[in-house]
Amino acid sequence: MKEMNDKMAERISKWLDQLDEEDKCQAELLDSYFTFRRNLPEEDKGLGRAVEEPKTTEDIIDDLTPMMNMSKDVVVGWLRAHDYHITTVADGTPKWAIWRYITDRVQA
């Protein structure tokens, strides 16, 4: 998978420095959640092609709530720090533009 560039790493580091310990735990869970998700459609030699999986902030929070209560501010901050952008789906709903790797090796 593509390595993050220095500029993004610096932006993420500055954002993380602003968080308290509870928020940092949420950021760690988001890191895990986004392991097989990307902000751009790309192909990975080991994982294959990423498919579009747009989600709202609430969708992401709902996915993660069984593990931990999530703050909207932390989720949005994480997404922005990691260069995710908003797209508009066919019904006009704004969602985060997310692509997810789905292969035989990666269980959904």
JSON list of C-alpha atoms in Angstrom, two decimals, residues 22-94:
[
{"chain": "A", "resi": 22, "resn": "GLU", "atom": "CA", "xyz": [-9.35, 9.35, 25.19]},
{"chain": "A", "resi": 23, "resn": "ASP", "atom": "CA", "xyz": [-9.38, 11.02, 21.77]},
{"chain": "A", "resi": 24, "resn": "LYS", "atom": "CA", "xyz": [-6.06, 9.36, 20.91]},
{"chain": "A", "resi": 25, "resn": "CYS", "atom": "CA", "xyz": [-7.66, 5.97, 21.65]},
{"chain": "A", "resi": 26, "resn": "GLN", "atom": "CA", "xyz": [-10.43, 6.85, 19.21]},
{"chain": "A", "resi": 27, "resn": "ALA", "atom": "CA", "xyz": [-7.81, 7.87, 16.62]},
{"chain": "A", "resi": 28, "resn": "GLU", "atom": "CA", "xyz": [-6.08, 4.50, 17.11]},
{"chain": "A", "resi": 29, "resn": "LEU", "atom": "CA", "xyz": [-9.37, 2.70, 16.46]},
{"chain": "A", "resi": 30, "resn": "LEU", "atom": "CA", "xyz": [-9.85, 4.80, 13.30]},
{"chain": "A", "resi": 31, "resn": "ASP", "atom": "CA", "xyz": [-6.34, 3.82, 12.16]},
{"chain": "A", "resi": 32, "resn": "SER", "atom": "CA", "xyz": [-7.38, 0.19, 12.46]},
{"chain": "A", "resi": 33, "resn": "TYR", "atom": "CA", "xyz": [-10.75, 0.74, 10.78]},
{"chain": "A", "resi": 34, "resn": "PHE", "atom": "CA", "xyz": [-9.10, 2.42, 7.79]},
{"chain": "A", "resi": 35, "resn": "THR", "atom": "CA", "xyz": [-6.33, -0.18, 7.34]},
{"chain": "A", "resi": 36, "resn": "PHE", "atom": "CA", "xyz": [-7.99, -1.50, 4.17]},
{"chain": "A", "resi": 37, "resn": "ARG", "atom": "CA", "xyz": [-9.67, 1.76, 3.17]},
{"chain": "A", "resi": 38, "resn": "ARG", "atom": "CA", "xyz": [-8.25, 4.65, 1.15]},
{"chain": "A", "resi": 39, "resn": "ASN", "atom": "CA", "xyz": [-9.08, 8.23, 0.28]},
{"chain": "A", "resi": 40, "resn": "LEU", "atom": "CA", "xyz": [-8.53, 7.63, -3.46]},
{"chain": "A", "resi": 41, "resn": "PRO", "atom": "CA", "xyz": [-9.37, 4.76, -5.78]},
{"chain": "A", "resi": 42, "resn": "GLU", "atom": "CA", "xyz": [-6.17, 2.84, -6.24]},
{"chain": "A", "resi": 43, "resn": "GLU", "atom": "CA", "xyz": [-4.91, -0.63, -6.81]},
{"chain": "A", "resi": 44, "resn": "ASP", "atom": "CA", "xyz": [-2.56, -2.52, -4.52]},
{"chain": "A", "resi": 45, "resn": "LYS", "atom": "CA", "xyz": [-0.54, -5.50, -5.81]},
{"chain": "A", "resi": 46, "resn": "GLY", "atom": "CA", "xyz": [-1.35, -7.57, -2.74]},
{"chain": "A", "resi": 47, "resn": "LEU", "atom": "CA", "xyz": [-4.91, -6.44, -2.10]},
{"chain": "A", "resi": 48, "resn": "GLY", "atom": "CA", "xyz": [-6.30, -5.78, -5.56]},
{"chain": "A", "resi": 49, "resn": "ARG", "atom": "CA", "xyz": [-8.55, -2.94, -6.58]},
{"chain": "A", "resi": 50, "resn": "ALA", "atom": "CA", "xyz": [-10.35, -0.72, -4.09]},
{"chain": "A", "resi": 51, "resn": "VAL", "atom": "CA", "xyz": [-14.13, -0.34, -4.51]},
{"chain": "A", "resi": 52, "resn": "GLU", "atom": "CA", "xyz": [-16.14, 2.75, -3.68]},
{"chain": "A", "resi": 53, "resn": "GLU", "atom": "CA", "xyz": [-17.66, 2.72, -0.17]},
{"chain": "A", "resi": 54, "resn": "PRO", "atom": "CA", "xyz": [-18.85, 6.26, 0.66]},
{"chain": "A", "resi": 55, "resn": "LYS", "atom": "CA", "xyz": [-19.96, 6.76, 4.26]},
{"chain": "A", "resi": 56, "resn": "THR", "atom": "CA", "xyz": [-21.33, 9.52, 6.42]},
{"chain": "A", "resi": 57, "resn": "THR", "atom": "CA", "xyz": [-19.64, 10.43, 9.68]},
{"chain": "A", "resi": 58, "resn": "GLU", "atom": "CA", "xyz": [-22.57, 8.72, 11.44]},
{"chain": "A", "resi": 59, "resn": "ASP", "atom": "CA", "xyz": [-22.06, 5.54, 9.37]},
{"chain": "A", "resi": 60, "resn": "ILE", "atom": "CA", "xyz": [-18.46, 5.37, 10.58]},
{"chain": "A", "resi": 61, "resn": "ILE", "atom": "CA", "xyz": [-19.47, 6.06, 14.18]},
{"chain": "A", "resi": 62, "resn": "ASP", "atom": "CA", "xyz": [-22.15, 3.35, 13.97]},
{"chain": "A", "resi": 63, "resn": "ASP", "atom": "CA", "xyz": [-19.56, 0.86, 12.68]},
{"chain": "A", "resi": 64, "resn": "LEU", "atom": "CA", "xyz": [-17.18, 1.64, 15.54]},
{"chain": "A", "resi": 65, "resn": "THR", "atom": "CA", "xyz": [-19.57, 2.11, 18.47]},
{"chain": "A", "resi": 66, "resn": "PRO", "atom": "CA", "xyz": [-19.50, -1.59, 19.44]},
{"chain": "A", "resi": 67, "resn": "MET", "atom": "CA", "xyz": [-15.78, -1.07, 20.18]},
{"chain": "A", "resi": 68, "resn": "MET", "atom": "CA", "xyz": [-15.84, 2.43, 21.66]},
{"chain": "A", "resi": 69, "resn": "ASN", "atom": "CA", "xyz": [-17.96, 5.59, 21.82]},
{"chain": "A", "resi": 70, "resn": "MET", "atom": "CA", "xyz": [-16.73, 7.89, 19.11]},
{"chain": "A", "resi": 71, "resn": "SER", "atom": "CA", "xyz": [-16.71, 11.66, 18.92]},
{"chain": "A", "resi": 72, "resn": "LYS", "atom": "CA", "xyz": [-17.83, 13.27, 15.66]},
{"chain": "A", "resi": 73, "resn": "ASP", "atom": "CA", "xyz": [-15.03, 15.80, 16.06]},
{"chain": "A", "resi": 74, "resn": "VAL", "atom": "CA", "xyz": [-12.40, 13.06, 16.31]},
{"chain": "A", "resi": 75, "resn": "VAL", "atom": "CA", "xyz": [-13.80, 11.17, 13.31]},
{"chain": "A", "resi": 76, "resn": "VAL", "atom": "CA", "xyz": [-13.97, 14.29, 11.15]},
{"chain": "A", "resi": 77, "resn": "GLY", "atom": "CA", "xyz": [-10.54, 15.45, 12.36]},
{"chain": "A", "resi": 78, "resn": "TRP", "atom": "CA", "xyz": [-9.03, 12.05, 11.53]},
{"chain": "A", "resi": 79, "resn": "LEU", "atom": "CA", "xyz": [-10.58, 12.04, 8.06]},
{"chain": "A", "resi": 80, "resn": "ARG", "atom": "CA", "xyz": [-9.42, 15.57, 7.27]},
{"chain": "A", "resi": 81, "resn": "ALA", "atom": "CA", "xyz": [-5.92, 14.93, 8.62]},
{"chain": "A", "resi": 82, "resn": "HIS", "atom": "CA", "xyz": [-5.71, 11.86, 6.38]},
{"chain": "A", "resi": 83, "resn": "ASP", "atom": "CA", "xyz": [-6.86, 13.81, 3.32]},
{"chain": "A", "resi": 84, "resn": "TYR", "atom": "CA", "xyz": [-10.33, 12.30, 2.90]},
{"chain": "A", "resi": 85, "resn": "HIS", "atom": "CA", "xyz": [-12.83, 14.45, 0.99]},
{"chain": "A", "resi": 86, "resn": "ILE", "atom": "CA", "xyz": [-16.58, 14.73, 0.67]},
{"chain": "A", "resi": 87, "resn": "THR", "atom": "CA", "xyz": [-18.47, 13.41, -2.33]},
{"chain": "A", "resi": 88, "resn": "THR", "atom": "CA", "xyz": [-22.15, 13.56, -3.21]},
{"chain": "A", "resi": 89, "resn": "VAL", "atom": "CA", "xyz": [-23.86, 10.22, -3.90]},
{"chain": "A", "resi": 90, "resn": "ALA", "atom": "CA", "xyz": [-26.66, 9.70, -6.45]},
{"chain": "A", "resi": 91, "resn": "ASP", "atom": "CA", "xyz": [-29.46, 10.62, -4.03]},
{"chain": "A", "resi": 92, "resn": "GLY", "atom": "CA", "xyz": [-27.77, 13.94, -3.23]},
{"chain": "A", "resi": 93, "resn": "THR", "atom": "CA", "xyz": [-26.44, 12.91, 0.19]},
{"chain": "A", "resi": 94, "resn": "PRO", "atom": "CA", "xyz": [-22.95, 14.20, 1.01]}
]
